[in-house]
């Protein structure tokens, strides 16, 4: 057999070389294409330095930059003035998409869909965006496709002639406000875990930022439904130990302990602490909060005589007098607070109005409350709680007539946004026990928490049975807009009717400062409501109303109990609604005013 010719060998070698070169080109092209773009965003109020895969970036506040990296693992380090803030290992997999690195999760990023509806054969206009999905609180995120990255979407699109139907585009946006504003948005919109993760991340990275620690604690308290009371109590105890001079930190721990049914431990703790430090006004106030009304009053009055100029003691005694409706004793203390307490306007002005109401000085109380509501011309946000407070002082909601003080504010909100105006009217009317407009209610999306509050308050007028449905699915956000007395009223009535599970849930979601065992003891007559010295008068009225209704159901004289309820329920609210609208039980399970089966 003869050997291959030289020309044949040369041809084979040339083909092999061409094939090898082609493979090399394909590999180079493939490797060149195997990169992913990452958007780096800094939502902090100072400049940070970012190291990512050998690339260095300097990001100013609210700045973003885009860089490309090969697929695979990418190590990212963030520093500020040489101090390490974050170190993350992220993965850039195959498949494309967009990758976002949000420093500490602080930038208020969101994803939204922009829907363009056809307006002609060749164009489309943007429709209102559906509810955006927040990316705040998550340092690294992969999204499948983004059409507009941190730029405003166009108001219209030019479509091909044969295009039919709506066209959807995805927008990555950056909302206004710093991370604390967006933290509140996350918490109020039900993204509690994301809010907690954001605050904890920033608190760890920036230990000198006290507001981050406080917000992390607050959001952690909101997770108790999922994490359990033991975790929440432990968190509150750690916060108390870290802030031994803070009344709010101690009250938070005592509040969580009480809800867990461990008030005796709180009393023992402060008794021992006060024995060690007998001159501590703070410890004496905290111990008084675990005592009955008479014991607490004697302790705080003695403390005030010993420390007449102590602002914390004066506050404690003033609020104790309000809870016990000792109006004449409370008034000079509130006048003093109005003169020198920096927290008076935010925390004590409404209670001062209540004192005046208790003394029969309604007109003066109304004038004071009206003066705190900014005028429409001031172009400041309308304080809805102040509007409701004014309506309660007046005793009714008046939204008609040129002289109505509330009309201008409610009308102004409605002019700015019809849906928000409808929500405000609905919530105010339901809170006052007045008729709610079905048309207004239909305008507001069902997922809005304040709407859920209005639905429960409106159902309250029909009796406790009517509230079972809407309250069984309501969460803490809805009860936030009703007040803790609503949760206590429903919990006490459901417990009286024998539904302990629903009663316990009402206490949990309303965040009422009341243990379930305490609730049961009061409803069953084993404990007097006046022994719960830290509860506000309207909260005690809610408990006492269930006691009176229980007396009705057993055929026991209830006249004196109802008189106590009416005395405690000074202003319109859930208790006055129930007093006026709920049919009274009859012995044997019948209800007065209810039709026979």
Coordinates of C-alpha atoms in Angstrom, one line a residue:
X1 CA 0.0 0.0 0.0
X2 CA 1.5 3.3 -1.1
X3 CA 1.9 6.3 1.3
X4 CA -0.5 9.3 1.0
X5 CA 0.7 11.9 -1.4
X6 CA 2.2 15.1 0.0
X7 CA -0.6 17.2 -1.4
X8 CA -3.2 15.1 0.4
X9 CA -1.4 15.5 3.7
X10 CA -1.2 19.2 3.2
X11 CA -4.9 19.3 2.5
X12 CA -5.8 17.4 5.7
X13 CA -3.5 19.6 7.8
X14 CA -5.1 22.7 6.3
X15 CA -8.6 21.4 7.1
X16 CA -7.6 20.6 10.7
X17 CA -6.1 24.1 11.1
X18 CA -9.3 25.7 9.7
X19 CA -11.4 23.5 12.1
X20 CA -9.3 24.4 15.1
X21 CA -9.4 28.1 14.2
X22 CA -13.2 27.9 13.9
X23 CA -13.5 26.3 17.4
X24 CA -11.2 29.0 18.8
X25 CA -13.3 31.7 17.3
X26 CA -16.5 30.1 18.6
X27 CA -15.0 29.9 22.0
X28 CA -13.9 33.5 22.0
X29 CA -17.3 34.7 20.7
X30 CA -19.0 32.5 23.3
X31 CA -16.9 33.8 26.1
X32 CA -17.3 37.4 24.9
X33 CA -21.1 37.0 24.9
X34 CA -21.1 35.3 28.4
X35 CA -21.3 38.5 30.3
X36 CA -24.1 40.0 32.4
X37 CA -24.8 43.6 33.3
X38 CA -25.2 44.6 36.9
X39 CA -26.8 47.9 38.0
X40 CA -25.3 49.2 41.2
X41 CA -27.4 51.7 43.2
X42 CA -26.6 53.6 46.4
X43 CA -29.5 54.8 48.4
X44 CA -27.5 56.0 51.4
X45 CA -26.8 59.6 52.2
X46 CA -23.1 59.3 51.8
X47 CA -20.6 58.1 49.2
X48 CA -19.5 54.4 49.1
X49 CA -16.7 52.5 47.4
X50 CA -17.6 49.3 45.7
X51 CA -15.2 46.5 44.6
X52 CA -16.7 43.9 42.3
X53 CA -14.6 41.3 40.4
X54 CA -11.6 43.6 40.2
X55 CA -13.6 46.6 39.2
X56 CA -13.8 49.7 41.5
X57 CA -16.7 52.0 41.6
X58 CA -17.4 55.2 43.6
X59 CA -21.1 55.7 44.1
X60 CA -22.4 59.1 45.4
X61 CA -25.7 59.3 47.3
X62 CA -28.7 58.2 45.1
X63 CA -26.3 57.5 42.2
X64 CA -26.4 54.3 40.0
X65 CA -23.8 52.9 37.6
X66 CA -23.9 49.9 35.3
X67 CA -21.0 47.4 34.8
X68 CA -20.6 44.1 32.8
X69 CA -19.1 41.0 34.4
X70 CA -18.5 37.4 33.2
X71 CA -21.1 34.8 34.1
X72 CA -20.5 33.0 37.3
X73 CA -19.7 34.0 40.9
X74 CA -19.0 37.7 41.7
X75 CA -17.7 38.9 45.0
X76 CA -18.8 42.4 45.9
X77 CA -17.4 44.5 48.8
X78 CA -18.8 47.9 49.9
X79 CA -16.8 50.3 52.1
X80 CA -17.2 53.8 53.5
X81 CA -14.1 55.7 54.5
X82 CA -12.2 52.4 54.9
X83 CA -15.0 50.8 57.0
X84 CA -16.5 47.6 55.7
X85 CA -20.3 47.9 55.2
X86 CA -21.1 44.8 53.2
X87 CA -19.5 41.8 51.6
X88 CA -21.6 39.6 49.3
X89 CA -21.0 36.7 47.0
X90 CA -23.6 36.7 44.2
X91 CA -24.1 34.5 41.2
X92 CA -24.6 35.7 37.6
X93 CA -26.1 32.7 35.9
X94 CA -26.8 32.1 32.2
X95 CA -30.1 33.2 30.8
X96 CA -29.8 36.9 30.7
X97 CA -32.1 39.3 32.5
X98 CA -31.1 42.2 34.6
X99 CA -29.2 42.1 37.9
X100 CA -29.5 44.8 40.6
X101 CA -27.1 45.4 43.5
X102 CA -28.7 47.7 46.0
X103 CA -26.2 48.8 48.6
X104 CA -27.5 47.5 52.0
X105 CA -30.9 47.3 50.3
X106 CA -31.4 51.0 51.1
X107 CA -32.4 52.5 47.8
X108 CA -36.2 52.6 47.3
X109 CA -36.3 50.6 44.1
X110 CA -39.4 49.1 42.7
X111 CA -40.6 47.1 39.6
X112 CA -43.8 48.1 37.9
X113 CA -45.6 47.2 34.7
X114 CA -46.5 49.9 32.2
X115 CA -49.5 48.9 30.1
X116 CA -49.8 50.7 26.7
X117 CA -53.3 50.5 25.3
X118 CA -53.9 51.1 21.6
X119 CA -55.3 54.5 20.7
X120 CA -55.0 54.3 17.0
X121 CA -53.6 52.1 14.2
X122 CA -50.0 53.2 14.9
X123 CA -49.8 54.3 18.6
X124 CA -50.5 53.4 22.2
X125 CA -50.8 55.4 25.4
X126 CA -49.6 54.4 28.8
X127 CA -52.3 53.2 31.2
X128 CA -52.1 53.6 35.1
X129 CA -49.5 51.3 36.6
X130 CA -50.6 48.3 38.6
X131 CA -49.3 48.1 42.2
X132 CA -45.5 48.1 42.0
X133 CA -43.3 45.4 43.6
X134 CA -40.8 46.8 46.0
X135 CA -37.1 45.8 45.8
X136 CA -36.2 47.8 48.9
X137 CA -34.6 45.7 51.6
X138 CA -33.0 43.2 49.2
X139 CA -29.3 43.8 48.3
X140 CA -29.2 41.6 45.2
X141 CA -32.0 40.9 42.8
X142 CA -32.4 39.3 39.4
X143 CA -35.3 40.3 37.3
X144 CA -36.1 38.5 34.1
X145 CA -36.5 41.6 31.8
X146 CA -36.5 45.4 32.3
X147 CA -37.3 47.8 29.5
X148 CA -36.7 51.0 31.3
X149 CA -33.8 51.0 33.9
X150 CA -34.1 54.0 36.3
X151 CA -35.5 56.2 33.6
X152 CA -39.1 57.4 33.2
X153 CA -41.1 55.3 30.7
X154 CA -42.4 57.2 27.7
X155 CA -46.0 58.4 27.8
X156 CA -46.7 56.7 24.4
X157 CA -45.3 54.1 22.0
X158 CA -45.3 53.8 18.2
X159 CA -46.5 50.3 17.3
X160 CA -46.4 48.3 14.1
X161 CA -49.4 48.6 11.9
X162 CA -50.4 44.9 12.5
X163 CA -50.0 45.2 16.3
X164 CA -53.1 44.3 18.3
X165 CA -54.0 44.5 21.9
X166 CA -52.2 46.1 24.8
X167 CA -48.4 46.2 25.1
X168 CA -46.7 45.7 28.5
X169 CA -43.3 47.1 29.4
X170 CA -41.4 46.6 32.7
X171 CA -40.0 49.6 34.6
X172 CA -37.3 49.6 37.2
X173 CA -37.8 52.8 39.2
X174 CA -36.4 54.7 42.1
X175 CA -39.0 56.2 44.5
X176 CA -38.7 59.5 46.4
X177 CA -37.6 59.6 50.0
X178 CA -34.8 58.0 52.0
X179 CA -34.8 54.4 53.4
X180 CA -36.8 55.4 56.5
X181 CA -39.7 56.6 54.4
X182 CA -39.7 53.4 52.4
X183 CA -39.4 51.4 55.6
X184 CA -42.7 52.8 56.7
X185 CA -44.2 52.1 53.3
X186 CA -43.1 48.5 53.5
X187 CA -44.5 48.0 57.0
X188 CA -47.8 49.7 56.2
X189 CA -48.3 47.7 53.0
X190 CA -47.8 44.4 54.7
X191 CA -44.2 43.7 53.7
X192 CA -43.2 43.3 57.3
X193 CA -40.4 40.8 56.8
X194 CA -38.8 43.0 54.1
X195 CA -39.0 46.1 56.4
X196 CA -37.4 44.2 59.3
X197 CA -34.6 42.9 57.0
X198 CA -33.9 46.4 55.8
X199 CA -33.7 47.9 59.2
X200 CA -31.6 45.1 60.6
X201 CA -29.2 45.2 57.7
X202 CA -28.6 49.0 58.1
X203 CA -28.4 48.7 61.9
X204 CA -25.7 46.1 61.7
X205 CA -23.7 48.0 59.0
X206 CA -24.2 51.4 60.7
X207 CA -24.2 50.8 64.5
X208 CA -23.9 54.5 65.1
X209 CA -27.3 55.1 63.5
X210 CA -29.8 54.8 66.5
X211 CA -32.9 55.2 64.3
X212 CA -32.0 52.0 62.4
X213 CA -31.9 50.1 65.7
X214 CA -35.2 51.5 66.8
X215 CA -36.9 50.7 63.5
X216 CA -35.5 47.1 63.6
X217 CA -36.9 46.6 67.0
X218 CA -40.3 48.0 66.0
X219 CA -40.5 45.9 62.9
X220 CA -39.4 42.9 64.9
X221 CA -42.3 43.4 67.2
X222 CA -44.6 43.2 64.2
X223 CA -43.3 39.8 63.4
X224 CA -44.7 38.2 66.5
X225 CA -47.5 36.4 64.6
X226 CA -45.0 34.4 62.7
X227 CA -42.1 34.2 65.1
X228 CA -44.1 33.7 68.4
X229 CA -44.2 35.6 71.6
X230 CA -41.0 34.1 73.1
X231 CA -38.9 35.6 70.4
X232 CA -40.6 39.0 70.7
X233 CA -40.2 39.0 74.5
X234 CA -36.5 38.2 74.1
X235 CA -36.0 41.0 71.6
X236 CA -37.8 43.5 73.9
X237 CA -35.7 42.4 76.9
X238 CA -32.5 42.9 75.0
X239 CA -33.7 46.4 74.0
X240 CA -34.6 47.2 77.6
X241 CA -31.1 46.0 78.8
X242 CA -29.4 48.1 76.1
X243 CA -31.4 51.2 77.1
X244 CA -31.7 51.1 80.9
X245 CA -32.7 54.8 81.2
X246 CA -35.4 54.7 78.5
X247 CA -39.0 54.6 79.8
X248 CA -40.2 53.6 76.3
X249 CA -37.8 50.6 76.2
X250 CA -39.0 49.4 79.7
X251 CA -42.7 49.9 78.7
X252 CA -42.2 47.9 75.5
X253 CA -40.7 45.0 77.5
X254 CA -43.5 45.1 80.1
X255 CA -46.1 45.4 77.3
X256 CA -44.8 42.2 75.6
X257 CA -44.6 40.4 78.9
X258 CA -48.1 41.3 79.8
X259 CA -49.4 40.1 76.4
X260 CA -47.6 36.8 77.1
X261 CA -49.3 36.5 80.5
X262 CA -46.2 37.2 82.5
X263 CA -47.1 40.4 84.3
X264 CA -46.2 38.9 87.7
X265 CA -42.6 38.6 86.6
X266 CA -42.5 42.2 85.5
X267 CA -43.8 43.3 89.0
X268 CA -41.2 41.1 90.7
X269 CA -38.4 42.5 88.5
X270 CA -39.2 46.1 89.2
X271 CA -39.7 45.5 92.9
X272 CA -36.2 44.0 93.1
X273 CA -34.7 46.8 91.0
X274 CA -36.3 49.5 93.1
X275 CA -35.1 47.9 96.3
X276 CA -31.6 48.1 95.0
X277 CA -32.0 51.7 93.7
X278 CA -34.7 53.2 96.0
X279 CA -34.3 56.8 94.7
X280 CA -35.0 56.0 91.0
X281 CA -38.1 57.8 89.8
X282 CA -38.1 55.7 86.6
X283 CA -38.2 52.4 88.4
X284 CA -41.0 53.7 90.7
X285 CA -43.1 54.7 87.7
X286 CA -42.5 51.3 86.1
X287 CA -43.5 49.4 89.2
X288 CA -46.6 51.6 89.5
X289 CA -47.7 50.4 86.1
X290 CA -48.0 46.9 87.4
X291 CA -50.1 47.8 90.4
X292 CA -53.8 48.4 90.9
X293 CA -55.2 51.9 90.4
X294 CA -55.2 52.9 94.1
X295 CA -51.7 51.6 94.7
X296 CA -50.3 53.2 91.6
X297 CA -51.9 56.6 92.3
X298 CA -50.4 56.6 95.9
X299 CA -47.0 55.8 94.6
X300 CA -46.9 58.3 91.7
X301 CA -48.4 61.1 93.9
X302 CA -45.7 60.5 96.5
X303 CA -43.1 60.6 93.7
X304 CA -44.5 63.9 92.4
X305 CA -44.3 65.5 95.8
X306 CA -40.7 64.4 96.1
X307 CA -39.8 65.4 92.5
X308 CA -42.3 68.2 91.5
X309 CA -40.1 69.4 88.6
X310 CA -39.3 66.0 87.1
X311 CA -40.9 66.0 83.6
X312 CA -41.2 62.2 83.4
X313 CA -43.0 62.1 86.8
X314 CA -45.3 64.9 85.8
X315 CA -46.3 63.1 82.6
X316 CA -46.9 59.8 84.5
X317 CA -49.2 61.5 87.1
X318 CA -51.1 63.5 84.4
X319 CA -51.9 60.4 82.4
X320 CA -52.8 58.4 85.5
X321 CA -55.3 61.1 86.4
X322 CA -56.7 60.9 82.9
X323 CA -57.1 57.1 83.1
X324 CA -59.0 57.5 86.4
X325 CA -60.9 60.5 85.1
X326 CA -59.7 62.8 87.8
X327 CA -60.1 65.9 85.6
X328 CA -59.6 68.7 88.1
X329 CA -56.4 67.1 89.4
X330 CA -55.1 66.5 85.9
X331 CA -55.7 70.0 84.5
X332 CA -52.9 71.9 86.2
X333 CA -50.4 69.2 85.3
X334 CA -51.3 69.5 81.6
X335 CA -51.1 73.3 81.7
X336 CA -47.6 72.8 83.1
X337 CA -46.8 70.3 80.3
X338 CA -48.0 72.6 77.7
X339 CA -45.5 75.2 78.9
X340 CA -42.3 73.2 79.0
X341 CA -42.7 69.7 77.6
X342 CA -41.1 69.3 74.1
X343 CA -43.3 66.2 73.5
X344 CA -46.5 67.9 74.5
X345 CA -48.0 68.6 71.1
X346 CA -47.3 65.1 69.8
X347 CA -48.2 63.0 72.8
X348 CA -50.3 64.9 75.3
X349 CA -52.3 67.6 73.6
X350 CA -55.2 65.3 72.8
X351 CA -55.4 64.1 76.4
X352 CA -55.5 67.8 77.5
X353 CA -58.6 68.3 75.3
X354 CA -60.1 65.2 77.0
X355 CA -59.5 66.7 80.4
X356 CA -61.4 69.9 79.3
X357 CA -64.2 67.8 78.0
X358 CA -64.4 66.0 81.3
X359 CA -64.7 69.3 83.1
X360 CA -67.6 70.4 80.8
X361 CA -65.5 72.8 78.7
X362 CA -66.3 71.4 75.3
X363 CA -66.0 74.6 73.3
X364 CA -62.5 75.3 74.6
X365 CA -61.5 71.8 73.8
X366 CA -62.8 72.1 70.2
X367 CA -61.0 75.4 69.7
X368 CA -57.7 73.9 70.9
X369 CA -58.1 70.9 68.6
X370 CA -59.1 73.1 65.6
X371 CA -56.0 75.3 66.1
X372 CA -53.7 72.2 65.7
X373 CA -55.1 71.3 62.3
X374 CA -53.2 73.2 59.6
X375 CA -55.3 75.3 57.3
X376 CA -55.9 74.1 53.7
X377 CA -53.9 77.2 52.5
X378 CA -50.8 76.0 54.4
X379 CA -50.5 73.1 51.9
X380 CA -49.4 70.7 54.6
X381 CA -50.6 67.1 54.8
X382 CA -54.0 66.8 56.4
X383 CA -53.6 65.0 59.8
X384 CA -56.5 62.5 59.6
X385 CA -56.3 61.5 63.2
X386 CA -56.6 65.2 64.2
X387 CA -59.7 65.4 62.1
X388 CA -61.2 62.4 63.8
X389 CA -60.2 63.8 67.2
X390 CA -62.0 67.1 66.5
X391 CA -65.1 65.2 65.3
X392 CA -65.2 63.2 68.5
X393 CA -64.9 66.3 70.6
X394 CA -67.8 67.8 68.7
X395 CA -69.8 64.6 69.1
X396 CA -70.8 64.2 65.4
X397 CA -69.3 64.4 61.9
X398 CA -70.5 67.4 60.0
X399 CA -69.4 67.6 56.4
X400 CA -72.1 69.8 55.1
X401 CA -72.7 73.5 55.5
X402 CA -70.3 76.4 54.9
X403 CA -69.4 76.7 58.6
X404 CA -68.3 73.1 59.0
X405 CA -64.6 73.0 60.2
X406 CA -64.1 69.6 58.7
X407 CA -65.8 70.2 55.4
X408 CA -62.9 72.3 53.9
X409 CA -60.3 69.7 54.8
X410 CA -62.3 66.7 53.6
X411 CA -63.2 68.6 50.4
X412 CA -59.6 69.5 49.8
X413 CA -58.4 65.9 50.1
X414 CA -61.2 64.9 47.6
X415 CA -60.1 67.5 45.1
X416 CA -56.6 66.3 45.2
X417 CA -57.6 62.7 44.8
X418 CA -61.1 61.3 44.5
X419 CA -60.3 57.9 45.9
X420 CA -58.4 59.3 48.9
X421 CA -61.3 61.6 49.5
X422 CA -63.8 58.7 49.5
X423 CA -61.5 56.8 51.9
X424 CA -61.3 59.7 54.3
X425 CA -65.1 60.2 54.3
X426 CA -65.7 56.5 54.8
X427 CA -63.2 56.1 57.6
X428 CA -64.5 59.2 59.5
X429 CA -68.1 58.2 59.2
X430 CA -67.5 54.6 60.3
X431 CA -65.3 55.7 63.2
X432 CA -68.1 58.0 64.4
X433 CA -70.8 55.3 64.0
X434 CA -72.5 57.2 61.2
X435 CA -73.8 56.0 57.9
X436 CA -71.2 55.0 55.3
X437 CA -71.7 55.7 51.7
X438 CA -71.7 52.5 49.6
X439 CA -70.5 54.6 46.6
X440 CA -67.5 55.9 48.5
X441 CA -66.7 52.4 49.8
X442 CA -66.7 51.0 46.2
X443 CA -64.3 53.6 45.0
X444 CA -61.5 52.4 47.4
X445 CA -59.5 49.3 46.6
X446 CA -60.3 46.4 49.0
X447 CA -56.6 45.9 49.9
X448 CA -56.3 49.3 51.5
X449 CA -56.0 48.8 55.3
X450 CA -57.9 51.9 56.3
X451 CA -60.8 50.6 54.2
X452 CA -60.8 47.3 56.0
X453 CA -60.9 49.3 59.3
X454 CA -63.9 51.3 58.0
X455 CA -65.7 48.0 56.9
X456 CA -65.3 46.6 60.5
X457 CA -66.4 49.8 62.1
X458 CA -69.4 50.0 59.8
X459 CA -70.3 46.4 60.6
X460 CA -70.0 47.1 64.3
X461 CA -73.3 49.0 64.1
X462 CA -75.1 45.8 63.2
X463 CA -73.9 43.9 66.2
X464 CA -71.0 41.6 67.1
X465 CA -72.2 38.8 64.8
X466 CA -71.9 41.1 61.8
X467 CA -68.2 41.8 62.7
X468 CA -67.1 38.1 62.8
X469 CA -66.5 37.9 59.0
X470 CA -64.5 41.1 58.3
X471 CA -62.6 40.9 61.6
X472 CA -61.6 37.3 61.2
X473 CA -59.4 38.1 58.2
X474 CA -58.3 41.6 59.3
X475 CA -54.6 42.2 60.2
X476 CA -52.7 44.5 62.5
X477 CA -52.7 47.2 59.8
X478 CA -56.5 47.5 59.8
X479 CA -56.7 47.6 63.6
X480 CA -54.1 50.3 63.6
X481 CA -56.7 52.6 62.1
X482 CA -59.4 51.7 64.6
X483 CA -57.8 51.9 68.0
X484 CA -57.0 49.2 70.6
X485 CA -60.5 49.6 72.2
X486 CA -62.1 48.0 69.1
X487 CA -60.0 44.9 69.5
X488 CA -60.7 44.7 73.2
X489 CA -64.4 45.2 72.7
X490 CA -64.6 42.4 70.1
X491 CA -62.3 40.1 72.1
X492 CA -64.4 40.6 75.3
X493 CA -67.7 40.0 73.5
X494 CA -66.4 37.0 71.6
X495 CA -65.1 35.5 74.8
X496 CA -68.4 36.1 76.5
X497 CA -70.1 34.3 73.6
X498 CA -67.7 31.3 74.0
X499 CA -65.4 31.8 71.1
X500 CA -62.0 32.0 72.9
X501 CA -60.0 31.4 69.7
X502 CA -61.5 34.4 67.9
X503 CA -61.1 36.5 71.2
X504 CA -57.4 35.6 71.4
X505 CA -56.9 36.6 67.8
X506 CA -58.6 40.0 68.4
X507 CA -56.1 40.7 71.2
X508 CA -53.2 39.6 69.0
X509 CA -54.0 41.7 65.9
X510 CA -55.1 44.8 67.8
X511 CA -51.9 44.8 69.9
X512 CA -53.9 45.6 73.0
X513 CA -52.0 45.9 76.2
X514 CA -53.9 43.1 77.9
X515 CA -53.2 39.5 78.6
X516 CA -55.7 36.9 77.5
X517 CA -56.0 35.5 81.1
X518 CA -56.7 39.1 82.3
X519 CA -59.4 39.3 79.7
X520 CA -61.0 36.1 80.7
X521 CA -60.9 37.0 84.4
X522 CA -62.7 40.3 83.8
X523 CA -65.4 38.8 81.5
X524 CA -66.1 36.0 83.9
X525 CA -66.3 38.3 86.9
X526 CA -63.2 37.1 88.7
X527 CA -61.5 40.5 88.4
X528 CA -62.6 44.1 88.5
X529 CA -61.8 46.2 85.5
X530 CA -60.5 49.1 87.6
X531 CA -57.6 46.9 88.7
X532 CA -56.1 47.2 85.2
X533 CA -54.5 50.6 86.0
X534 CA -52.6 51.1 82.7
X535 CA -55.6 50.7 80.4
X536 CA -57.2 53.9 79.0
X537 CA -60.7 54.7 80.0
X538 CA -62.2 53.7 76.7
X539 CA -60.4 50.4 76.8
X540 CA -61.8 49.7 80.3
X541 CA -65.3 50.7 79.0
X542 CA -65.0 48.1 76.2
X543 CA -64.2 45.4 78.8
X544 CA -66.9 46.6 81.1
X545 CA -69.5 46.5 78.4
X546 CA -69.0 42.8 77.9
X547 CA -69.4 42.4 81.7
X548 CA -72.7 44.3 81.5
X549 CA -74.0 42.2 78.6
X550 CA -73.0 39.1 80.5
X551 CA -75.1 40.3 83.4
X552 CA -78.0 40.8 81.0
X553 CA -77.7 37.3 79.7
X554 CA -77.7 35.8 83.2
X555 CA -80.6 38.0 84.3
X556 CA -78.5 39.9 86.8
X557 CA -79.1 43.6 87.5
X558 CA -76.8 45.6 85.1
X559 CA -77.9 49.2 85.6
X560 CA -74.8 50.2 87.6
X561 CA -72.4 48.5 85.2
X562 CA -73.9 50.3 82.2
X563 CA -73.6 53.6 84.0
X564 CA -69.9 52.9 84.6
X565 CA -69.5 52.1 80.9
X566 CA -71.1 55.4 79.9
X567 CA -69.0 57.4 82.3
X568 CA -65.8 55.8 81.0
X569 CA -66.8 56.2 77.3
X570 CA -66.4 60.0 77.3
X571 CA -66.0 60.4 73.5
X572 CA -67.7 58.8 70.6
X573 CA -66.1 55.5 69.4
X574 CA -66.6 51.8 69.3
X575 CA -68.1 51.6 72.8
X576 CA -70.7 54.3 72.2
X577 CA -71.6 52.6 68.9
X578 CA -72.1 49.3 70.6
X579 CA -74.1 51.0 73.4
X580 CA -76.4 52.7 70.9
X581 CA -76.8 50.0 68.3
X582 CA -76.3 46.5 69.8
X583 CA -79.4 44.8 71.1
X584 CA -79.1 43.8 74.8
X585 CA -79.0 40.1 75.6
X586 CA -81.9 38.5 77.4
X587 CA -81.7 35.7 79.9
X588 CA -81.6 32.3 78.3
X589 CA -79.6 33.4 75.2
X590 CA -82.3 35.6 73.7
X591 CA -81.4 39.1 72.6
X592 CA -83.5 42.1 73.2
X593 CA -84.8 43.6 70.0
X594 CA -83.9 40.4 67.9
X595 CA -86.7 38.7 66.0
X596 CA -87.9 35.4 67.2
X597 CA -86.7 32.4 65.1

